[in-house]
Short mmCIF file of C-alpha atoms and ligand atoms in Angstrom, two decimals:
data_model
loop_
_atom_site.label_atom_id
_atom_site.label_comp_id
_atom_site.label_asym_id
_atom_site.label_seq_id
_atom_site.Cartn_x
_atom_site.Cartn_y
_atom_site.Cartn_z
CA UNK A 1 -11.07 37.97 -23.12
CA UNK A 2 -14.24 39.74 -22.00
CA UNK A 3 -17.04 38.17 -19.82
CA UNK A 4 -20.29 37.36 -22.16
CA UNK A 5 -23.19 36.09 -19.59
CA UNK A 6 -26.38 34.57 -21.29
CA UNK A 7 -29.68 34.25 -19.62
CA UNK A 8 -31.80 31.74 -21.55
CA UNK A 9 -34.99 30.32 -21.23
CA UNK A 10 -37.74 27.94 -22.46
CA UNK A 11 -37.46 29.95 -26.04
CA UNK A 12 -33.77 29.13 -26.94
CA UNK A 13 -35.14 25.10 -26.92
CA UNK A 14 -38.35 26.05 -28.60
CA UNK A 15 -36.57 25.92 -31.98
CA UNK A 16 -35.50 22.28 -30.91
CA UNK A 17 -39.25 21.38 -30.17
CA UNK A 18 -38.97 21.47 -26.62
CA UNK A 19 -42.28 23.73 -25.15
CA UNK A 20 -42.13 27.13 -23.49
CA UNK A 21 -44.42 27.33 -20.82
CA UNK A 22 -46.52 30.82 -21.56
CA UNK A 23 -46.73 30.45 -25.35
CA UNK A 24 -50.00 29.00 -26.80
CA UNK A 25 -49.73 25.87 -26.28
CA UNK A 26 -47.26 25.69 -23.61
CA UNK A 27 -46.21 23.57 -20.90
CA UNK A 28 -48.56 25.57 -18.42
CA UNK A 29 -51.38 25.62 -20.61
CA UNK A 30 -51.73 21.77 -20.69
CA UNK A 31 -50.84 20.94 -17.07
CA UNK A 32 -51.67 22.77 -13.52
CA UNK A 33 -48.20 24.08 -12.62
CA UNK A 34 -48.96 23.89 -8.84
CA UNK A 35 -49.82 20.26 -9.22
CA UNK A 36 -46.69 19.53 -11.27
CA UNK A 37 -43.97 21.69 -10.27
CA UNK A 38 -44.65 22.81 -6.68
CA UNK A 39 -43.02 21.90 -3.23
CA UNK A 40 -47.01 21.21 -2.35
CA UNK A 41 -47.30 19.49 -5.34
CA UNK A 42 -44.68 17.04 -4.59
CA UNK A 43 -46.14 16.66 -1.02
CA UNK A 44 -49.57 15.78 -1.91
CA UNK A 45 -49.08 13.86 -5.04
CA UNK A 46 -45.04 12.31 -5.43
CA UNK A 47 -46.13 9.73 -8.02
CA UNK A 48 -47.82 12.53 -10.18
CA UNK A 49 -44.71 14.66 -10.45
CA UNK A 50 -42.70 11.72 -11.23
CA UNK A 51 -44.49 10.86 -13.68
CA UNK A 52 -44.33 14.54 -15.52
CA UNK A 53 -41.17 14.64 -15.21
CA UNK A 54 -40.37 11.00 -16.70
CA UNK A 55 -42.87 12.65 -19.83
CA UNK A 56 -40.82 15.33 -19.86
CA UNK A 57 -37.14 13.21 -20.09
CA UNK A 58 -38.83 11.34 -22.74
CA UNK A 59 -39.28 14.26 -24.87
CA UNK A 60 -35.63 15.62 -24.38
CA UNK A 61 -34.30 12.44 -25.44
CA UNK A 62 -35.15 13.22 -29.21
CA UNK A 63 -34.75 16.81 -28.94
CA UNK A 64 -31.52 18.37 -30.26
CA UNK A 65 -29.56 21.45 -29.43
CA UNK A 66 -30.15 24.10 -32.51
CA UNK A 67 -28.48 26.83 -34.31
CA UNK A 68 -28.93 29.42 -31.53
CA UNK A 69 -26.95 26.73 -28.73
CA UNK A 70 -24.39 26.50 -31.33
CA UNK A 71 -23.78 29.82 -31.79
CA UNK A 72 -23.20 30.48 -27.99
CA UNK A 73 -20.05 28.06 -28.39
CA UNK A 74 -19.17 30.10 -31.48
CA UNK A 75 -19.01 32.72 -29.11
CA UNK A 76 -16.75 31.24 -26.80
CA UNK A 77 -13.94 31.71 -29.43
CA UNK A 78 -14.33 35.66 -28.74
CA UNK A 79 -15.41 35.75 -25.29
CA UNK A 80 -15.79 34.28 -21.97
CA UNK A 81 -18.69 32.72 -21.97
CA UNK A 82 -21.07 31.46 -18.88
CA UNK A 83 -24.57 30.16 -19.64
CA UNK A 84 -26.83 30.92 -16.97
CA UNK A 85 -30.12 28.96 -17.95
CA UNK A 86 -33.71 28.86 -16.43
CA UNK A 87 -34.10 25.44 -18.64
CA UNK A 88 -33.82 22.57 -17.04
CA UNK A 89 -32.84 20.28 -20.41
CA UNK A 90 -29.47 19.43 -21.56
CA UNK A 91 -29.28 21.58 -25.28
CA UNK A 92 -26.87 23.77 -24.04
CA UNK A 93 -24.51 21.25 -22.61
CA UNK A 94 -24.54 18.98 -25.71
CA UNK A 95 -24.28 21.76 -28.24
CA UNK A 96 -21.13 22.11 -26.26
CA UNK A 97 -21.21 25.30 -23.87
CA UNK A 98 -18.36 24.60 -21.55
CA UNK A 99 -19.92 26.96 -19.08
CA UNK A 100 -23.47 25.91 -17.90
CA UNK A 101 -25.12 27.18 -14.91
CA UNK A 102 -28.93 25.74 -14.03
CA UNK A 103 -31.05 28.23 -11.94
CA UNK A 104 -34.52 25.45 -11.97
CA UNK A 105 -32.29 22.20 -11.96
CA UNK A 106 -31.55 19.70 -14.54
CA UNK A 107 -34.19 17.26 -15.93
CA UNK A 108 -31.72 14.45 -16.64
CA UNK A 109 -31.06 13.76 -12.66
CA UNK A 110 -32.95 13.16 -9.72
CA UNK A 111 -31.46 13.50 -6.11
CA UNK A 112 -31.71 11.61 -3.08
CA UNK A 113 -35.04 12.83 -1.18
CA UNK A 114 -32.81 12.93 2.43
CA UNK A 115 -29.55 14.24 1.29
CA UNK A 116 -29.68 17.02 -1.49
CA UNK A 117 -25.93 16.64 -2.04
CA UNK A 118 -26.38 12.72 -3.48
CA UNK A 119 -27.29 13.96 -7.16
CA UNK A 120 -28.14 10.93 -10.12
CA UNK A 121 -27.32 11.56 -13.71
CA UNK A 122 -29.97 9.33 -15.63
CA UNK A 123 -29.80 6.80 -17.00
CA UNK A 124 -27.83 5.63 -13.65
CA UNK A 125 -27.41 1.81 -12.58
CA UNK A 126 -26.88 2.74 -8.60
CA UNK A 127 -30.29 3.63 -8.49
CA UNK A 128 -32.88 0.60 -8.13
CA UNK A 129 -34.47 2.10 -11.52
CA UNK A 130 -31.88 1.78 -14.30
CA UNK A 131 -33.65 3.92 -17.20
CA UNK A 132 -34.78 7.34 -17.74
CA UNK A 133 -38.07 6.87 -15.78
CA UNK A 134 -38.54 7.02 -11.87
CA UNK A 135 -41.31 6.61 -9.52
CA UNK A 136 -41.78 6.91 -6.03
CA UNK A 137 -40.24 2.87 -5.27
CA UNK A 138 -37.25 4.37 -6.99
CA UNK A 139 -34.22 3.47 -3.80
CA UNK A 140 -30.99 5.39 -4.11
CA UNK A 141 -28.07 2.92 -3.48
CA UNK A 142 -28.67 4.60 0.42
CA UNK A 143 -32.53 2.74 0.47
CA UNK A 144 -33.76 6.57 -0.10
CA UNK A 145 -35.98 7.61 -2.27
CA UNK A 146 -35.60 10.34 -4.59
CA UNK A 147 -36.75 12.90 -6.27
CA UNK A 148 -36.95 15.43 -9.79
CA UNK A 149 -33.49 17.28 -9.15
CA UNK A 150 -35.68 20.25 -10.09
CA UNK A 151 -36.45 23.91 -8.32
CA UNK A 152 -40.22 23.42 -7.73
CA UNK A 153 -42.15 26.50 -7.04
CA UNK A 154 -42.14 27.69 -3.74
CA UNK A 155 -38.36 26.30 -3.40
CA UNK A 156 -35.30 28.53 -2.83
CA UNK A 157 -33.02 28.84 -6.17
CA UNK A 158 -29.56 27.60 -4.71
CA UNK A 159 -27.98 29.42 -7.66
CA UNK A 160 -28.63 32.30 -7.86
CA UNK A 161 -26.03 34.20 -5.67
CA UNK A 162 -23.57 32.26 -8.04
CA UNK A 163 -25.43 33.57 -10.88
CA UNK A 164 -25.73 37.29 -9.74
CA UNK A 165 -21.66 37.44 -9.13
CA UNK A 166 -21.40 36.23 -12.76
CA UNK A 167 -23.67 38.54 -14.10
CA UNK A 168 -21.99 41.46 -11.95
CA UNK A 169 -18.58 41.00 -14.00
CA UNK A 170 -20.19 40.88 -17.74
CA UNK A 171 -18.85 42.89 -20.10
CA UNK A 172 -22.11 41.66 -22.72
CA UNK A 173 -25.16 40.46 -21.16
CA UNK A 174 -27.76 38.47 -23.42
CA UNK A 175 -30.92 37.51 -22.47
CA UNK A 176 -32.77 35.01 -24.64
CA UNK A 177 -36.00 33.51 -25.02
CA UNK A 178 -37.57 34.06 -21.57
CA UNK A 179 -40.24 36.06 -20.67
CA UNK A 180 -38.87 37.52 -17.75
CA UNK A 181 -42.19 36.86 -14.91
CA UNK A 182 -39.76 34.20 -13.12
CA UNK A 183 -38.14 36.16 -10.00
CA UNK A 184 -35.23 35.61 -9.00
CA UNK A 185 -34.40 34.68 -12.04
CA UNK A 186 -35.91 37.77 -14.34
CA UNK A 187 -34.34 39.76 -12.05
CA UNK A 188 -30.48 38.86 -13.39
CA UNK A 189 -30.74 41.56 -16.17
CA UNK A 190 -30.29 44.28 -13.97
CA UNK A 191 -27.11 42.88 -12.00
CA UNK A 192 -25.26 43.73 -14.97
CA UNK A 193 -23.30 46.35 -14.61
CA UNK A 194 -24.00 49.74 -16.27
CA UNK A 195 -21.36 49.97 -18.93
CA UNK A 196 -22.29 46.37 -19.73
CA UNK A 197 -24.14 45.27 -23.45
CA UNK A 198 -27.31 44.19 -22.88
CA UNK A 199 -29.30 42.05 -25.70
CA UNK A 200 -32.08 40.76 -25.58
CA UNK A 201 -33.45 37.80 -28.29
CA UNK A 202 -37.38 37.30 -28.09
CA UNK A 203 -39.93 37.30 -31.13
CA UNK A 204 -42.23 38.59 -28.76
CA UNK A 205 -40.00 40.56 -26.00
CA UNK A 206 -41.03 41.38 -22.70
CA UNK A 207 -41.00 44.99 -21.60
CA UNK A 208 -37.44 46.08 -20.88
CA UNK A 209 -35.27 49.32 -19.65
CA UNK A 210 -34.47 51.00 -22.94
CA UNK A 211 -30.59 50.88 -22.56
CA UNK A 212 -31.09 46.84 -23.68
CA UNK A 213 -30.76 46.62 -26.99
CA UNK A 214 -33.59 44.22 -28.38
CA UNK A 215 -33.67 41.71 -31.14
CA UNK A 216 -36.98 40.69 -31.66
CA UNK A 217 -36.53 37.96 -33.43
CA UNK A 218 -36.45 33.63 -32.61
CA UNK A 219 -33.20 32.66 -31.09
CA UNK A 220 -31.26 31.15 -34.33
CA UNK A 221 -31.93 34.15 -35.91
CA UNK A 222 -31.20 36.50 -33.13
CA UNK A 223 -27.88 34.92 -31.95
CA UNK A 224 -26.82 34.81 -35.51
CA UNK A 225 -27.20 38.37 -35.85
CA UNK A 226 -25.61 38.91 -32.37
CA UNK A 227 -22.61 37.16 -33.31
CA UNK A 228 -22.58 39.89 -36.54
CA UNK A 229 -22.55 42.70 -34.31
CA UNK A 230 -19.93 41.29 -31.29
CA UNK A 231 -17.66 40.05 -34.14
CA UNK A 232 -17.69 42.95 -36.50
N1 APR B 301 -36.77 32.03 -29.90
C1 APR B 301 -36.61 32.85 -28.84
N2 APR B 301 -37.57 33.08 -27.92
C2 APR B 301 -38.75 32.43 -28.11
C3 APR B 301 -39.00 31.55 -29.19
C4 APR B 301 -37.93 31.36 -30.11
N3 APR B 301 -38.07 30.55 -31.17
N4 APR B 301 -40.27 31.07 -29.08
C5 APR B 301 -40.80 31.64 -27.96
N5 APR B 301 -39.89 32.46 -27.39
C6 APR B 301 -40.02 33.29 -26.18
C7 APR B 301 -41.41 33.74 -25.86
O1 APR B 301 -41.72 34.93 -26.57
C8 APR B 301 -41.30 33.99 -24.35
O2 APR B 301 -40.83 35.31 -24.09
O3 APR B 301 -39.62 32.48 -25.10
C9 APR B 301 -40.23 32.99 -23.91
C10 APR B 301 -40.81 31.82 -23.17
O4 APR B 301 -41.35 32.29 -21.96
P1 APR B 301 -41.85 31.22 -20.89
O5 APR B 301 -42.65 30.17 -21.56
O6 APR B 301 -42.42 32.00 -19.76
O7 APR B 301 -40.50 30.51 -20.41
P2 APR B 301 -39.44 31.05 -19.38
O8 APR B 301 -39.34 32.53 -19.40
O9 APR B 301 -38.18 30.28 -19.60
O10 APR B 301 -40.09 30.58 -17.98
C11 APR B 301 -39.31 30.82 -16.82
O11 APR B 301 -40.96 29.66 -15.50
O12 APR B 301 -42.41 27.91 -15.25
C12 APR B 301 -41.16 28.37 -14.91
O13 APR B 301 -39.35 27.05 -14.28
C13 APR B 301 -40.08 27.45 -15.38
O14 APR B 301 -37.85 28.07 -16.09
C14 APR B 301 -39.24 28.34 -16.28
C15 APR B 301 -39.58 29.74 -15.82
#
């Protein structure tokens, strides 16, 4: 089977009601990003970020993966498929993609402030906080506290190297619903090799060689008619 490498972002969830950041209205535009989603952040203000973060789980918990996570799965009948995804909810994994690769970390755990490598799926009864919501007296069954398993800004994206060998070997690359400003992760597109496919899926695309071929439509649509064109 051939290699078919996604790149989503924020805009394959918008369709589930989960915000983009940049759009009107987005994530960015209601909060200060450095306050919220920075290493600095963090440092200066721990109970603030958990507390974003615990609004943010709340949301996911009635959002639900849509037409456009489907149809990645779909595609797993005809191709290989690895999601690599700048989105940090769980739509892709419960629609079903087998494959899931997070370059900004996963809203759903936290991790152990002192040893990275003790990660918590939530809800999770080690942890001194049994629910969806933690705050800086949240112990790890260690006595440490923890933390948003989340790539703030001005953190490394542990990743990425994993994603650029993946995105090396593609046969069809597909980039959907991001708008490509995030390095390293914007930068993905172009590891694909030359005689790859390139799509990309964006109602309001970001400037892009002209070899990809661009769908400028929302993300059920666009995978939809992707899936016409890889399957025909
Ligand atoms: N279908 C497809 N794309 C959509 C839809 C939709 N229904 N609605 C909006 N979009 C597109 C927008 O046109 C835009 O190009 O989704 C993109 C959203 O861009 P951003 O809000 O910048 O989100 P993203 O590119 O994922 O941000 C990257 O920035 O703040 C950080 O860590 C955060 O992972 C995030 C990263």
């Amino acid at each position: 089977m051939k290699n078919l490498v996604v790149s989503s972002g924020a805009g394959i969830s918008a369709e589930s009601g989960v915000k983009t950041f940049r759009d009107a209205d987005g994530l960015w535009e209601n909060y200060p990003v450095m306050d919220v989603a920075s290493h600095d952040g963090f440092l200066r203000d721990p109970a603030l970020i958990h507390k974003f973060y615990n609004m943010l789980r709340e949301k996911l918990i009635d959002a639900k993966p849509n037409a456009a996570h489907y149809g990645l799965v779909e595609l797993e009948k005809y191709f290989n498929v690895n999601v690599i995804t700048q989105n940090v909810d769980d739509l892709h994994e419960r629609a079903g993609s087998k494959n899931v690769l997070h370059l900004h970390g996963e809203l759903m755990k936290v991790r152990s402030l002192r040893h990275e490598e003790r990660v918590y799926a939530l809800p999770c009864d080690k942890l001194t906080d049994k629910g969806l919501e933690t705050s800086v007296d949240t112990r790890d069954p260690y006595g440490d506290p923890v933390r948003p398993h989340i790539v703030f800004f001005q953190e490394a994206v542990p990743n990425m190297d994993q994603a650029c060998v993946l995105a090396q070997d593609a046969d069809v690359f597909v980039v959907i619903g991001t708008s490509l400003v995030v390095y390293p992760a914007a930068s993905l597109l172009h590891y694909a090799p030359r005689n790859a496919e390139v799509y990309y899926i964006d109602p309001r695309p970001s400037a892009v060689p002209s070899y990809v071929h661009v769908i400028p439509k929302p993300a059920t649509e666009g995978v939809k008619e992707l899936i016409e064109i890889l399957t025909k």
